Short mmCIF file of C-alpha atoms in Angstrom, two decimals:
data_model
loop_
_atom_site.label_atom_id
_atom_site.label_comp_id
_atom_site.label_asym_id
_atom_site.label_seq_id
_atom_site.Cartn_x
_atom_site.Cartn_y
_atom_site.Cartn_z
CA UNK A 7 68.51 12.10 -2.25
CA UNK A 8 67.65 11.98 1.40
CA UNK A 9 68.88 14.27 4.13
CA UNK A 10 67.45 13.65 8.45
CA UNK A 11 68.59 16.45 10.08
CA UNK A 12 68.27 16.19 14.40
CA UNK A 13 65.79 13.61 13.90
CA UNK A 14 63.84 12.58 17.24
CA UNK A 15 60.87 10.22 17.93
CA UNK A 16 59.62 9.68 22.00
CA UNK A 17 56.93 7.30 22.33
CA UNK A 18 56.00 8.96 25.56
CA UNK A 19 58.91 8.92 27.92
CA UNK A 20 61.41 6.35 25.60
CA UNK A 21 63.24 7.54 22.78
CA UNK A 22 63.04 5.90 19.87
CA UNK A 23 65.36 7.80 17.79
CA UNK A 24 67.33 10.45 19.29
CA UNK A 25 68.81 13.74 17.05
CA UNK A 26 69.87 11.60 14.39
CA UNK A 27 71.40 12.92 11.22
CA UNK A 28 72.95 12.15 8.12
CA UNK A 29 72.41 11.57 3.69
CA UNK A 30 72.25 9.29 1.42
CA UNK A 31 73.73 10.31 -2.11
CA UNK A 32 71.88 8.98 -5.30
CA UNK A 33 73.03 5.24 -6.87
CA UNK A 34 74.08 3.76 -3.25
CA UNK A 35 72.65 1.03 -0.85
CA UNK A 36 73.20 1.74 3.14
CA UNK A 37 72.45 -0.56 4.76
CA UNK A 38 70.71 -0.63 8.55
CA UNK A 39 72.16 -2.23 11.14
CA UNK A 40 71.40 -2.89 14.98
CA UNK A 41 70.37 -4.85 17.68
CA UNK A 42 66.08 -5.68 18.20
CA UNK A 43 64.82 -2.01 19.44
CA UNK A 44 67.81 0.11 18.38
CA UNK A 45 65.17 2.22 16.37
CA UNK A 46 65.48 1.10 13.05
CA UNK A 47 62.19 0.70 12.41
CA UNK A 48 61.59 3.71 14.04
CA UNK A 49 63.68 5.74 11.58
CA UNK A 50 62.30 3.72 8.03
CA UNK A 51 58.56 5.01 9.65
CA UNK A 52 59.27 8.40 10.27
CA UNK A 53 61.04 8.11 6.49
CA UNK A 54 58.13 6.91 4.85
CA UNK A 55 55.45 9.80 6.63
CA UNK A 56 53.99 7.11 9.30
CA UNK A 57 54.92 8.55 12.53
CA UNK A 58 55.04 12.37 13.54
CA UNK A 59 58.73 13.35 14.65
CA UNK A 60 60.75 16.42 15.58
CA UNK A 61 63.35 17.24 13.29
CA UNK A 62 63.39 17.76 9.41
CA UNK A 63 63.22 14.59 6.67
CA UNK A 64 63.72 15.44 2.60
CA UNK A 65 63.96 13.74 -0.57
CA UNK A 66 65.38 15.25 -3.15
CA UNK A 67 65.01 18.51 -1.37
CA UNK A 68 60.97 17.84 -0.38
CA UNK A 69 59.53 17.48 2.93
CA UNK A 70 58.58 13.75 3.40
CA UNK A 71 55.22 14.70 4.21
CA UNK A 72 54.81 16.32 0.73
CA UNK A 73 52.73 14.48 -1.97
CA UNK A 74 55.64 15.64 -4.43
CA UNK A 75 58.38 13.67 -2.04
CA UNK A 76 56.14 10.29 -1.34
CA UNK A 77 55.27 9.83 -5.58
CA UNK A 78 59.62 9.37 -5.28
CA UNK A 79 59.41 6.72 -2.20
CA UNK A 80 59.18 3.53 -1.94
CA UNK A 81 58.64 1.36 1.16
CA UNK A 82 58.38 -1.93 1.98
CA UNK A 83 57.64 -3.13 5.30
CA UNK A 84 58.39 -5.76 7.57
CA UNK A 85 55.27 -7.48 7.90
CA UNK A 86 53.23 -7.31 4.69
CA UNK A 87 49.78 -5.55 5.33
CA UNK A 88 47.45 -7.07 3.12
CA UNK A 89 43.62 -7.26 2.57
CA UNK A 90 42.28 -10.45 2.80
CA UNK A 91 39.47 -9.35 0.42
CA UNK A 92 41.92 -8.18 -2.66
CA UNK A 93 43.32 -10.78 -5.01
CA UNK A 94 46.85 -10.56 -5.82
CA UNK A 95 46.62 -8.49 -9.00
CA UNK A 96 44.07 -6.02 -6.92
CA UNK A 97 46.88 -5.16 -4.70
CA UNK A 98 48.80 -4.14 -7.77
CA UNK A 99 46.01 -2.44 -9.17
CA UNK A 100 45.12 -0.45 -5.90
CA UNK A 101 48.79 0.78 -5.98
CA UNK A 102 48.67 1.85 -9.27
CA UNK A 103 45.53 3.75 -8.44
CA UNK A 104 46.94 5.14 -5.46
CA UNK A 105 50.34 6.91 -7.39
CA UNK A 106 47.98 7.16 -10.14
CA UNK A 107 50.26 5.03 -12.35
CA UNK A 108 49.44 4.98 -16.04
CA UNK A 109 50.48 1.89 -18.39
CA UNK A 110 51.65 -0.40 -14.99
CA UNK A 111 50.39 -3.50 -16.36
CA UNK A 112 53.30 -4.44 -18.11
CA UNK A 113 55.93 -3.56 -14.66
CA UNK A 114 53.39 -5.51 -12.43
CA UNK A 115 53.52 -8.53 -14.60
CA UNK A 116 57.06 -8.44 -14.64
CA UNK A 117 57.75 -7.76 -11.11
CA UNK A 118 54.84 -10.97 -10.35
CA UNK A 119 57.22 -13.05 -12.61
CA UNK A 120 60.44 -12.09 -11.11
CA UNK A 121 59.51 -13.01 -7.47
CA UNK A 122 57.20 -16.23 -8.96
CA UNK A 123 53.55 -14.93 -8.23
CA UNK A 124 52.52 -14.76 -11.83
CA UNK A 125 50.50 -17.97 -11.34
CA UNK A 126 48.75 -16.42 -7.81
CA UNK A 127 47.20 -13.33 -9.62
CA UNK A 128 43.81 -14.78 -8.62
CA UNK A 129 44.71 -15.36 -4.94
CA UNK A 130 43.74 -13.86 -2.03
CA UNK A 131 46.03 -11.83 0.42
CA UNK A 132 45.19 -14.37 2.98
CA UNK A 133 45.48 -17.19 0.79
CA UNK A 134 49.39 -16.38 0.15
CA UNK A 135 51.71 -18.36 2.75
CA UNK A 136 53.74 -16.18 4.69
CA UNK A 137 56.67 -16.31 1.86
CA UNK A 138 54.14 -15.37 -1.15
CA UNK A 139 52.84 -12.07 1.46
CA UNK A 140 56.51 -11.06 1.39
CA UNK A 141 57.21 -11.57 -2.06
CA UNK A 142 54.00 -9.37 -2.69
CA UNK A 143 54.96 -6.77 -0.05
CA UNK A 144 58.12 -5.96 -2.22
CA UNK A 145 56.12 -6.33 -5.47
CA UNK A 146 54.31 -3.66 -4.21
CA UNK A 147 56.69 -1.44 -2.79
CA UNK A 148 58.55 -1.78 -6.07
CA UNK A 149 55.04 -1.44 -8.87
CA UNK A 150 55.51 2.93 -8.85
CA UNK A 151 59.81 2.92 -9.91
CA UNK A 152 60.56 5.01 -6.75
CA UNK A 153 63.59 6.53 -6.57
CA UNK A 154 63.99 6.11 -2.79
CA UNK A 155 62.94 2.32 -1.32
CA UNK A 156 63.02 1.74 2.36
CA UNK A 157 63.05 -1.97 3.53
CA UNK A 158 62.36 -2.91 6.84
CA UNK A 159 64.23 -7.01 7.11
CA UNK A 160 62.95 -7.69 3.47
CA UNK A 161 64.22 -11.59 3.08
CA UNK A 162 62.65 -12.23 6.12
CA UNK A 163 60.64 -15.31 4.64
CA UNK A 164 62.13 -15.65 1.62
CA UNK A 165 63.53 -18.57 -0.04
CA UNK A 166 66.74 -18.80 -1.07
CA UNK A 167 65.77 -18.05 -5.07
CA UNK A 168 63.58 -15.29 -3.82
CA UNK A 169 66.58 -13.87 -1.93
CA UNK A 170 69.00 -13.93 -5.30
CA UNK A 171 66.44 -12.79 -7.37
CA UNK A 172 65.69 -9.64 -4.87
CA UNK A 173 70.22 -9.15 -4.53
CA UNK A 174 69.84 -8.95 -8.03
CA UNK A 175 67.23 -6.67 -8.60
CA UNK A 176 68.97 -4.24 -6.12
CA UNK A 177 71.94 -4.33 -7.70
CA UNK A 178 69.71 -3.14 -10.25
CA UNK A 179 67.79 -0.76 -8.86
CA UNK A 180 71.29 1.30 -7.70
CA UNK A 181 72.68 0.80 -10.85
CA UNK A 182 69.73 2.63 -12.61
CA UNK A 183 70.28 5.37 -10.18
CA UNK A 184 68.03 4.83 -7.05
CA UNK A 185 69.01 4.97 -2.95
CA UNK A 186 68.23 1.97 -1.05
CA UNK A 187 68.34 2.01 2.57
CA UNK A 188 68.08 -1.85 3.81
CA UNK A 189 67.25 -2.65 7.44
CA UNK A 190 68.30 -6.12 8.94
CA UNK A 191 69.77 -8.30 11.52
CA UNK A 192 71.05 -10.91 9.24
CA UNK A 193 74.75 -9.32 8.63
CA UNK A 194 75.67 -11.69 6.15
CA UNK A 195 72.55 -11.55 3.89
CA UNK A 196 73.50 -7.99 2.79
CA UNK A 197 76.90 -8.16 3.34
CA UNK A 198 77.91 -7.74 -0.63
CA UNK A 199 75.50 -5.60 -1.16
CA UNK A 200 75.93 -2.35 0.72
CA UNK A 201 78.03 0.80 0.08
CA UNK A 202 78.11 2.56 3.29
CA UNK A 203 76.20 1.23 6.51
CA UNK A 204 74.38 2.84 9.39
CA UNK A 205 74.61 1.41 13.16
CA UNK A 206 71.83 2.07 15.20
CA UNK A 207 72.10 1.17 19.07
CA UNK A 208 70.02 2.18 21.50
CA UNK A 209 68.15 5.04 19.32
CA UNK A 210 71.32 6.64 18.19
CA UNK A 211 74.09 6.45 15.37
CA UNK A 212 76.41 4.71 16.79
CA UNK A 213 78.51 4.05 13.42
CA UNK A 214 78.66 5.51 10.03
CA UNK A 215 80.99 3.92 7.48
CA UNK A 216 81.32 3.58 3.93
CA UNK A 217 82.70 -0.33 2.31
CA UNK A 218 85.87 1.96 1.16
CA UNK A 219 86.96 2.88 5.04
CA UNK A 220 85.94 -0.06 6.72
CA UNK A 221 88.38 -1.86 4.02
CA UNK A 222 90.87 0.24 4.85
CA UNK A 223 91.04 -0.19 8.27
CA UNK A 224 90.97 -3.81 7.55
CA UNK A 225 87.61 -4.69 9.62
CA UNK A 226 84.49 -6.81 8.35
CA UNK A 227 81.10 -5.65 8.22
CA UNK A 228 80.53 -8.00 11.09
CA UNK A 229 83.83 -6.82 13.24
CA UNK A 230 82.16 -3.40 13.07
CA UNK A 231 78.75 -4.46 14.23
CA UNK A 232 80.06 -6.32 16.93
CA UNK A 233 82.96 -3.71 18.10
CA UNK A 234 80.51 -1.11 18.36
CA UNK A 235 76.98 -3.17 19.59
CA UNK A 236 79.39 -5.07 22.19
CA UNK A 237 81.41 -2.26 23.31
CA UNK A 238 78.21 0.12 24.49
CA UNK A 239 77.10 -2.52 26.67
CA UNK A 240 80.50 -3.20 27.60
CA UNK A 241 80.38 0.77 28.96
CA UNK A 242 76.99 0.19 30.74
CA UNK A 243 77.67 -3.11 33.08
CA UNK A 244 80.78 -0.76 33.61
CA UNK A 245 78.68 1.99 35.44
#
């Protein structure tokens, strides 16, 4: 489903992400991992189309900057961007608009009632508290049934219903067939989640695992994180 071949990004002289490469398969959830400014972000943006790169990006075979291969993506990002002037239901309504969605009333509804903003349909963007702009943010990401989704530290915010609600609806969304690639620093909020997970350190892959291997070699999700994070800096108070 998607395939980053030698992907790079330099904001001027710093590397952001540096030749990185791998795929996801269809029905999976990877799951991001790494330290503040290992690139993560970095890589979800030049995913979604919102930063220029060197290197090639696909979904299902289409350039990510093709219309065709962004109608299939979904992303929801880490700090909800929201106009102030649109009510809740006119943020669902512009994102219909926008993938030209036909017959999305009955989706946005349920999506508003799964994450508890049925009764805020008249609200403002800037009216929400920070948890009701989050709970939005994925509402939104979520309206057009992508087959990819991208989140960038999506419980960030939530409450602890909010956070079962959106394990469940993952579960879900992989068992109906999409590719989820989660981002976050909270290892234990995913950690039951994810099928194979990506460690980012520094602006490279440091780690690449599936659940099946890291069981095998008898290792945690949080043993791995920490081998590998504590072990590069390990190497550079070395030199």
């Amino acid at each position: 489903m998607l395939n980053v071949t030698h992907l790079t990004k330099r904001y001027g002289k710093t590397l952001g992400c540096s030749d990185l490469s791998f795929d996801l398969p269809r029905e999976s959830i990877t799951v991001l991992l790494g330290p503040n400014g290992a690139g993560k972000s970095t890589l979800l943006k030049s995913v979604a189309g919102l930063l220029r790169y060197e290197g090639s990006i696909t979904i299902d075979g289409k350039s990510n900057r093709d219309l065709a291969a962004k109608r299939l993506l979904g992303y929801i990002p880490e700090i909800p961007a929201l106009y102030p002037n649109l009510t809740v239901a006119e943020h669902m309504e512009f994102i219909a608009r926008a993938y030209r969605l036909s017959d999305y009333r009955a989706r946005a509804d349920a999506l508003l009632d799964r994450f508890e903003l049925s009764d805020k349909k008249k609200k403002f963007g800037d009216e929400l508290s920070k948890g009701m702009q989050q709970k939005l943010n994925l509402c939104l990401g979520l309206l057009p049934s992508p087959s990819l989704i991208l989140m960038d530290e999506p419980m960030i915010g939530l409450d602890p219903h909010a956070i079962k609600e959106l394990k469940t609806m993952m579960e879900e969304l992989r068992r109906d067939g999409c590719t989820l690639l989660v981002s976050t620093h909270i290892i234990d909020s995913v950690d039951m989640l994810w099928d194979r997970t990506l460690i980012m350190q520094k602006g490279n892959l440091a780690a690449d695992v599936t659940r099946a291997s890291l069981a095998d070699a008898g290792e945690t999700l949080e043993d791995l994180f920490f081998s590998v994070t504590e072990a590069e800096a390990g190497q550079e108070e070395s030199v």
